[in-house]
Tab-separated table of C-alpha atoms (C1' of nucleotides) in Angstrom:
chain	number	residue	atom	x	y	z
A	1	UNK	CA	0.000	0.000	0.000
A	2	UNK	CA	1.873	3.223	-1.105
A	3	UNK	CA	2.005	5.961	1.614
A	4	UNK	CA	-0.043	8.922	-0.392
A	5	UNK	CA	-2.770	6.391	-0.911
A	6	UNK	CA	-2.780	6.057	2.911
A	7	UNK	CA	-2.312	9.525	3.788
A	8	UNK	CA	-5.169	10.610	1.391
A	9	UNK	CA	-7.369	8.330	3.262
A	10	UNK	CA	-6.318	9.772	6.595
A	11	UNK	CA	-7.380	13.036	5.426
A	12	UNK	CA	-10.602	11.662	4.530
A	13	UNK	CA	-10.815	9.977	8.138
A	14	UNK	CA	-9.993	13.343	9.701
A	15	UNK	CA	-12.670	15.297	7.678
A	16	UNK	CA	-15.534	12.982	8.675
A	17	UNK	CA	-13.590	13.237	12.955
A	18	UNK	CA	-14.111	17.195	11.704
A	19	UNK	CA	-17.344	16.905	10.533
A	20	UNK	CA	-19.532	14.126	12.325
A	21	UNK	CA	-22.143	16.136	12.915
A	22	UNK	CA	-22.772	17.310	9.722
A	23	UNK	CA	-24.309	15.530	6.940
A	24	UNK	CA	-21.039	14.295	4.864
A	25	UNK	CA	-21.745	12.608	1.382
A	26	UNK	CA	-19.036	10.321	-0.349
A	27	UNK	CA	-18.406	13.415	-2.571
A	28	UNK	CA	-17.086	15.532	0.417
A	29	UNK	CA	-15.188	12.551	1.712
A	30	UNK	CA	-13.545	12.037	-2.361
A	31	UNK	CA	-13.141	16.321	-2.104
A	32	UNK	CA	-11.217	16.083	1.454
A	33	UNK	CA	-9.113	13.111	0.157
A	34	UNK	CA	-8.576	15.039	-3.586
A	35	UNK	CA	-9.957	11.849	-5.364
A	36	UNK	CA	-12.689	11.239	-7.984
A	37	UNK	CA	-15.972	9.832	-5.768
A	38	UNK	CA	-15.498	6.720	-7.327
A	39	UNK	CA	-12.024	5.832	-7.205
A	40	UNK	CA	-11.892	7.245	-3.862
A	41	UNK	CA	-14.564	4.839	-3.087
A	42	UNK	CA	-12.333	1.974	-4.235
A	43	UNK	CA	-8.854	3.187	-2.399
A	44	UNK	CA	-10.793	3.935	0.578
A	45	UNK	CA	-11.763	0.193	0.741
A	46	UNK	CA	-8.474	-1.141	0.090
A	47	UNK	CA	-6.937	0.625	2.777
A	48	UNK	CA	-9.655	0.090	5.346
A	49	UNK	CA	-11.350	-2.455	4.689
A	50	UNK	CA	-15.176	-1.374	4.504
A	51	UNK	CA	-16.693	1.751	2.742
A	52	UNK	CA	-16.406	5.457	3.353
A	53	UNK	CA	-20.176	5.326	4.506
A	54	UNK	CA	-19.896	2.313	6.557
A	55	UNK	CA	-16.836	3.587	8.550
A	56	UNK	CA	-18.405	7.095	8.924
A	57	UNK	CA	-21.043	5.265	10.261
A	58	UNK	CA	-19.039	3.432	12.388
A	59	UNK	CA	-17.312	6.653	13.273
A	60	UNK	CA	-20.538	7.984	14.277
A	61	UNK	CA	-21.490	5.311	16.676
A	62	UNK	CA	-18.026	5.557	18.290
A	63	UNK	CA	-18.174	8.859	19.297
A	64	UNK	CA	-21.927	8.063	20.987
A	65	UNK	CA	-20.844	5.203	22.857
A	66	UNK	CA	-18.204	8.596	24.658
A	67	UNK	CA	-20.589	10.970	24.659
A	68	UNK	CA	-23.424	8.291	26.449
A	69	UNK	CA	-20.519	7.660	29.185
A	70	UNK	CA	-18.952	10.992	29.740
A	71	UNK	CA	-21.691	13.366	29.253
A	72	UNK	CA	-25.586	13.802	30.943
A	73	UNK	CA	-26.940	14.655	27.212
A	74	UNK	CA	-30.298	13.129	26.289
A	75	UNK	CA	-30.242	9.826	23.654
A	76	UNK	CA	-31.767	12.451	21.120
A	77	UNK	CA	-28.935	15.102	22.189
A	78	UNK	CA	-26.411	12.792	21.251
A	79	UNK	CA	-27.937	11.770	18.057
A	80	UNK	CA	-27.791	15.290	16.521
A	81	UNK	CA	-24.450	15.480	17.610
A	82	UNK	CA	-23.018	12.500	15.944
A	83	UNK	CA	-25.095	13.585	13.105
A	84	UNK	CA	-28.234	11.245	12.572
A	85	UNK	CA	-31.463	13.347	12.482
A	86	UNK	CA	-33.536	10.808	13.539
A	87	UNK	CA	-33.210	9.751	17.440
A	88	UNK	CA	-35.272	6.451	16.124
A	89	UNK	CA	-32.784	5.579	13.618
A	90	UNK	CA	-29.937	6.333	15.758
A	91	UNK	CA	-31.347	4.099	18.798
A	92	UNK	CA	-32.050	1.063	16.281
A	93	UNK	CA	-28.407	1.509	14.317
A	94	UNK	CA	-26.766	1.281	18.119
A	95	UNK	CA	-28.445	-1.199	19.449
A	96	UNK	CA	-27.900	-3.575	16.333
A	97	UNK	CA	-23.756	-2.607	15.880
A	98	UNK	CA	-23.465	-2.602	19.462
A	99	UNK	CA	-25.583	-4.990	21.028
A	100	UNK	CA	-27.411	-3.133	23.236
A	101	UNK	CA	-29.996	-0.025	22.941
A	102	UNK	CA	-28.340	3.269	24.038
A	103	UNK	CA	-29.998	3.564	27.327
A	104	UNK	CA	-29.038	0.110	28.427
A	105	UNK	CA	-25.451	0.828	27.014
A	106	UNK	CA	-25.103	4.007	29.516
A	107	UNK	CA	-26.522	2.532	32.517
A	108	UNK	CA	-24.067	-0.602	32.212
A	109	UNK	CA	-21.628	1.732	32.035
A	110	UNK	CA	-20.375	0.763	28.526
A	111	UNK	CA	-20.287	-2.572	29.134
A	112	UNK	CA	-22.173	-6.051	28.878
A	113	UNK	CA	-22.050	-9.156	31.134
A	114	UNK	CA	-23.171	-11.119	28.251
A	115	UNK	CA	-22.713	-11.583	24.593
A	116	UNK	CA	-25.839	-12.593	22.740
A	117	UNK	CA	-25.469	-14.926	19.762
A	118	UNK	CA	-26.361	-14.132	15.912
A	119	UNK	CA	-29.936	-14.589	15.420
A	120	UNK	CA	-29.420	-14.819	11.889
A	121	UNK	CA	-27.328	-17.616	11.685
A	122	UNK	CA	-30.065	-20.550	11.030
A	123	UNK	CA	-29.129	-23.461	13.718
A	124	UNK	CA	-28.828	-25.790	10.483
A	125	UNK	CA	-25.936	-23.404	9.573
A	126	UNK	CA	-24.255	-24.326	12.108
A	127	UNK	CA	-21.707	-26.849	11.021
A	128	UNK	CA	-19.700	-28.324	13.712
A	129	UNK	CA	-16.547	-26.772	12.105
A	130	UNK	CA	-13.563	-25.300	14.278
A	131	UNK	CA	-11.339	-22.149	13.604
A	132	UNK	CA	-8.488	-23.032	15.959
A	133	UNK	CA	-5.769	-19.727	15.870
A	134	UNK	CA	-3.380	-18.503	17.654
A	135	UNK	CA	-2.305	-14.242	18.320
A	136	UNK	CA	0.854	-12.509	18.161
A	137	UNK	CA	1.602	-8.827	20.106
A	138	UNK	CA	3.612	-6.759	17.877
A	139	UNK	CA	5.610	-4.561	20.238
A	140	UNK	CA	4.432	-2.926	23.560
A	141	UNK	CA	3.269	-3.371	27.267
A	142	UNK	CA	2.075	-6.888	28.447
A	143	UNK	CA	-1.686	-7.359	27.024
A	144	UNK	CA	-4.219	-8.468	28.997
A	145	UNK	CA	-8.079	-10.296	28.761
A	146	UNK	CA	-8.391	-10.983	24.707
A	147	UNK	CA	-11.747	-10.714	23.038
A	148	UNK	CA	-11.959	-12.765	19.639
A	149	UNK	CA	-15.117	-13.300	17.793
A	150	UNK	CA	-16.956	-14.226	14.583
A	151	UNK	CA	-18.148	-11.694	12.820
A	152	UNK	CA	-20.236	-10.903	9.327
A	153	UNK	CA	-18.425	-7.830	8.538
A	154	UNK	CA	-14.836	-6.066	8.346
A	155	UNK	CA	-16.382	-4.234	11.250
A	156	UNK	CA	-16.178	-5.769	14.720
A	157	UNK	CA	-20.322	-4.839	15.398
A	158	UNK	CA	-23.182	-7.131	15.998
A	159	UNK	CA	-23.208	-10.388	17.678
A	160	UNK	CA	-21.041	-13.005	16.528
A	161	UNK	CA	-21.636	-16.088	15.568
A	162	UNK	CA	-19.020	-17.667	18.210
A	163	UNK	CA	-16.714	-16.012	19.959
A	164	UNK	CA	-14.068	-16.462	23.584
A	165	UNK	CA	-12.399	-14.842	26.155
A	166	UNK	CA	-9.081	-15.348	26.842
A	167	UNK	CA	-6.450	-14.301	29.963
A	168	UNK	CA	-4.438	-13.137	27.422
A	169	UNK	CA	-3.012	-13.644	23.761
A	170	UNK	CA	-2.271	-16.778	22.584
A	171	UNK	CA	-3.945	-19.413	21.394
A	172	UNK	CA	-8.076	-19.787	20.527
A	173	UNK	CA	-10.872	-21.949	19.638
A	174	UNK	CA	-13.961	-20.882	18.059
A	175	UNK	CA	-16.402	-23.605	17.668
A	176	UNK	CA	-19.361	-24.001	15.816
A	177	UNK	CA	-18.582	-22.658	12.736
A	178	UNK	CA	-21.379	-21.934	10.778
A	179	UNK	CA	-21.296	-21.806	7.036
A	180	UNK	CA	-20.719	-18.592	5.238
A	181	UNK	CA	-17.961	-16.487	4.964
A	182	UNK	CA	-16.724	-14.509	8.032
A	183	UNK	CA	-14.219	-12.469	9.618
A	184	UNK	CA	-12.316	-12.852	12.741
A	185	UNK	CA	-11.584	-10.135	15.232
A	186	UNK	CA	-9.491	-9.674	18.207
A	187	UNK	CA	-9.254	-7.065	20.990
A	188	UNK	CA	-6.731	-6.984	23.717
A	189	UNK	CA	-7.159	-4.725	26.935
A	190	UNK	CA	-3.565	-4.031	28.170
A	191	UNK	CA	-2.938	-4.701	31.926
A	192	UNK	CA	-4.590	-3.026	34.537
A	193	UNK	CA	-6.553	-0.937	31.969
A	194	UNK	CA	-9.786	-2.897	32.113
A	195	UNK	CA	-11.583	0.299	33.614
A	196	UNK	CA	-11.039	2.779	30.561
A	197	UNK	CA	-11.670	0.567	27.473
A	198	UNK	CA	-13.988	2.739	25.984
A	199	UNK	CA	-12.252	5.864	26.627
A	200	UNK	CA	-8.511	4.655	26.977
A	201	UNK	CA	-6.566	7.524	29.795
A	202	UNK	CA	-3.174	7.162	28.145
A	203	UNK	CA	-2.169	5.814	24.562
A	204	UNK	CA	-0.417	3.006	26.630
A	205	UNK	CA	-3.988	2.172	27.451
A	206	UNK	CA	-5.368	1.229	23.926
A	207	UNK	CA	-6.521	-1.965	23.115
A	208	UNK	CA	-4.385	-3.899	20.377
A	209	UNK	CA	-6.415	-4.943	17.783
A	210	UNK	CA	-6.141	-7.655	14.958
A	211	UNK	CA	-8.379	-9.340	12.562
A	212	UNK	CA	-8.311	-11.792	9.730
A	213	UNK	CA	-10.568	-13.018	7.021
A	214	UNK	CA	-13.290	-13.066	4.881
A	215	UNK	CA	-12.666	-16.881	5.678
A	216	UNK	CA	-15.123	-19.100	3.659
A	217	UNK	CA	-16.149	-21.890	5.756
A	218	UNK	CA	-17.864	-24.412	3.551
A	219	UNK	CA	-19.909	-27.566	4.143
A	220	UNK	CA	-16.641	-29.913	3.641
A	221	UNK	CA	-14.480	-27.950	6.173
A	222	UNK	CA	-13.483	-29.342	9.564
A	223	UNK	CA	-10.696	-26.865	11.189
A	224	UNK	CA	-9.264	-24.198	9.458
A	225	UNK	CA	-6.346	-23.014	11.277
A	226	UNK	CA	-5.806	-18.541	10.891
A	227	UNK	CA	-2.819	-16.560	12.899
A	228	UNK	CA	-3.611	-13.101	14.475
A	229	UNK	CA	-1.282	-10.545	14.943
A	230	UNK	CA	-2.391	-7.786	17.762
A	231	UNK	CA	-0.805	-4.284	17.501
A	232	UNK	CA	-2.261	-0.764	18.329
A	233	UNK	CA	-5.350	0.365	16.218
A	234	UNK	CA	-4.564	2.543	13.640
A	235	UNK	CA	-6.182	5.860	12.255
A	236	UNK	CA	-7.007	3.543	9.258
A	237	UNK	CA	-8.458	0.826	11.491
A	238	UNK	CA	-12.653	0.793	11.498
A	239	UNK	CA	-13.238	1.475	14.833
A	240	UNK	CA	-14.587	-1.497	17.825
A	241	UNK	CA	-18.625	-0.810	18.141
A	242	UNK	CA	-19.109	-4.280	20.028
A	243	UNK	CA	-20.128	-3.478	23.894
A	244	UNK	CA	-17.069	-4.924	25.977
A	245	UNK	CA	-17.435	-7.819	27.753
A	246	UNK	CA	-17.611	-6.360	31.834
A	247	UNK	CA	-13.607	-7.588	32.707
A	248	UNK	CA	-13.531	-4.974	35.339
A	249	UNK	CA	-12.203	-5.877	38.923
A	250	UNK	CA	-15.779	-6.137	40.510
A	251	UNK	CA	-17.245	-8.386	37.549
A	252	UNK	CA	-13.743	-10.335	37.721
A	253	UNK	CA	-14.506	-11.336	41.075
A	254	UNK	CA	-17.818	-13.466	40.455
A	255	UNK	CA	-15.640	-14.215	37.083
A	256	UNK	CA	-12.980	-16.209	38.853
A	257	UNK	CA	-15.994	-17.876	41.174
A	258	UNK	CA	-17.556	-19.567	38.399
A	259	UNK	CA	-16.279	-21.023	35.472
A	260	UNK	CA	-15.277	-18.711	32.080
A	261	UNK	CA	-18.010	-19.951	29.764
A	262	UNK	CA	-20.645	-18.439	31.711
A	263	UNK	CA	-19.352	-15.081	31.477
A	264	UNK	CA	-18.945	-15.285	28.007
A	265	UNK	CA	-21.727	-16.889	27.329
A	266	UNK	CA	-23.578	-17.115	23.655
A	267	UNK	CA	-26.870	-17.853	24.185
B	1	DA	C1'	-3.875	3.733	-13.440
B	2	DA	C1'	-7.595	6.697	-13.219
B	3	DC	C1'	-12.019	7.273	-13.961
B	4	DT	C1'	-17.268	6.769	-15.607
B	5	DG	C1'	-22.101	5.153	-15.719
B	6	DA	C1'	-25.937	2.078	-14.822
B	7	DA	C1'	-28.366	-0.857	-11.954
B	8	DG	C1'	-29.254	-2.891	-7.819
B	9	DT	C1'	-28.709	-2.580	-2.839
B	10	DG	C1'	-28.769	-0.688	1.562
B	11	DT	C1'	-29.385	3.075	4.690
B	12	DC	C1'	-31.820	6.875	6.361
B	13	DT	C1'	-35.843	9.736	7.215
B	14	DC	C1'	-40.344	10.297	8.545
B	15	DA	C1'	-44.348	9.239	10.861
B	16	DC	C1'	-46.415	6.684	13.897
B	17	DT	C1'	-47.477	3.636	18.036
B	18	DC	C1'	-46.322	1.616	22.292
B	19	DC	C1'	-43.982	1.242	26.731
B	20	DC	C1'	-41.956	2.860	31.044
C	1	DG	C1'	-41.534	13.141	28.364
C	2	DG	C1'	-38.071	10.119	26.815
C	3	DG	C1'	-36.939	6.073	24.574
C	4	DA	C1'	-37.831	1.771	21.668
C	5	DG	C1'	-39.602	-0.296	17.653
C	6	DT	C1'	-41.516	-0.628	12.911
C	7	DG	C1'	-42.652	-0.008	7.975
C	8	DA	C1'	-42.838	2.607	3.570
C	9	DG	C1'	-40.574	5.414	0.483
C	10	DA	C1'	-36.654	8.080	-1.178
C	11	DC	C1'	-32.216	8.386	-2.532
C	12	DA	C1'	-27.236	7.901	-1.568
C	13	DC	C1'	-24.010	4.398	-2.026
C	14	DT	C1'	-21.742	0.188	-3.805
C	15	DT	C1'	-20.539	-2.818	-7.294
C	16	DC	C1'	-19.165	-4.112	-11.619
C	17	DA	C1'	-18.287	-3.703	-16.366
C	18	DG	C1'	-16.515	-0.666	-19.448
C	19	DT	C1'	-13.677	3.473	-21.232
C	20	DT	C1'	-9.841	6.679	-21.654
DNA sequence: AACTGAAGTGTCTCACTCCC
DNA sequence: GGGAGTGAGACACTTCAGTT
């Protein structure tokens, strides 16, 4: 990937940060990033992965999920500001990248003590298969609790179809593949940051992020083996939408009293 | 490589009802 | 009053094949 591809993207990325609560078209986006609308549609995807409107989207949602924790501002308040002009649309975009509606999301306090399962993966679908993998840490601090899941998109949003949590990186199982063709996310809280995943107090505090895929999983297909490696999220990187798993110190307590499933349970 | 155009898809708005 | 949920319609966006 040549650098002024990247960097014209990052411009693009900072326009939409500049602008989120305005409403941006792909033709602004193309302006900012001095590309044609279509071809910038087309670099935009190479370098990140999903489309301009899908990551401003995702963008969008980000910066609610701060403004529901660090601010007293009504659901519709927050709306406006992130740019939708429909509270209703907002609340039903949230709760189906995120997992949970935005009310629920603020008085958890960001996070969830369960992960519910795809609904739209038919039980028939469901094929028995394995994706057994195992994570690398670029460079950096020690990395704590590791979130990998199964998801539909390039974006880590919406319940996965399996997923696990892990002490830490290294190996994984997810089982019960179901067909289709999916992608494979990780998240890694670094030590002794499990309070201020959402809204990180030092760059030290970032979660590492990796991901692999699409991965085709098809009817004949038993294990299929993937590597991850973790390093810290990028401007380029779509942003993490999923609500956390709760990892904090009170929620570890009962965690270590029963067994790790439970808390991670896809029901 | 850089870009265009058409067609189909997906997302958003609007308006409304229901619930707490 | 604030928030959740839904459905119809509009149109912005994506995709893909083609052109310069």
């Amino acid at each position: 990937m040549d650098e002024q591809t990247v960097h014209a993207v990052e411009r693009a990325i900072s326009f939409m940060r500049q602008n989120l609560a305005d409403r941006i078209t792909v033709d602004d986006m193309a302006q900012a990033a001095q590309f044609s609308k279509f071809y910038f549609t087309r670099l935009f995807q190479r370098v990140t992965g999903v489309s301009p409107a899908r990551y401003l989207s995702a963008l969008r949602l980000e910066k609610a999920m701060r403004l529901l924790l660090n601010s007293s501002s009504t659901v519709a308040d927050i709306s406006y500001q992130v740019g939708y002009n429909s509270p209703g649309t907002f609340s039903s975009r949230f709760r189906s990248s995120v997992g949970v509606s935005p009310i629920t999301f603020r008085q958890l306090g960001g996070y969830t003590s369960h992960l519910a399962a795809d609904s739209r993966v038919h039980r028939m679908d469901r094929l028995g298969a394995t994706i057994r993998g195992s994570m690398r840490v670029t460079e950096g601090g020690r990395r704590g609790f590791t979130f990998v899941g199964l998801f539909r998109d390039p974006i880590p949003q919406g319940p996965p179809a399996s997923c696990a949590l892990l002490p830490g990186p290294g190996p994984f199982v997810l089982n019960d593949v179901p067909n289709g063709k999916w992608f494979v996310h990780a998240q890694s809280i670094a030590i002794g940051a499990e309070e201020n995943v959402i809204v990180p107090k030092e760059s030290a505090d970032a979660p590492y992020v990796g991901s692999c895929g699409p991965i085709v999983m098809r009817r004949d297909a038993s294990t299929i083996v993937v590597e991850l490696l973790l390093r810290p999220q990028r401007t380029v990187d779509p942003p993490v939408l999923l609500a956390p798993v709760d990892v904090r110190s009170d929620a570890m307590r009962n965690f270590r009293a029963e067994n790790v499933p439970d808390v991670v349970s896809v029901v």
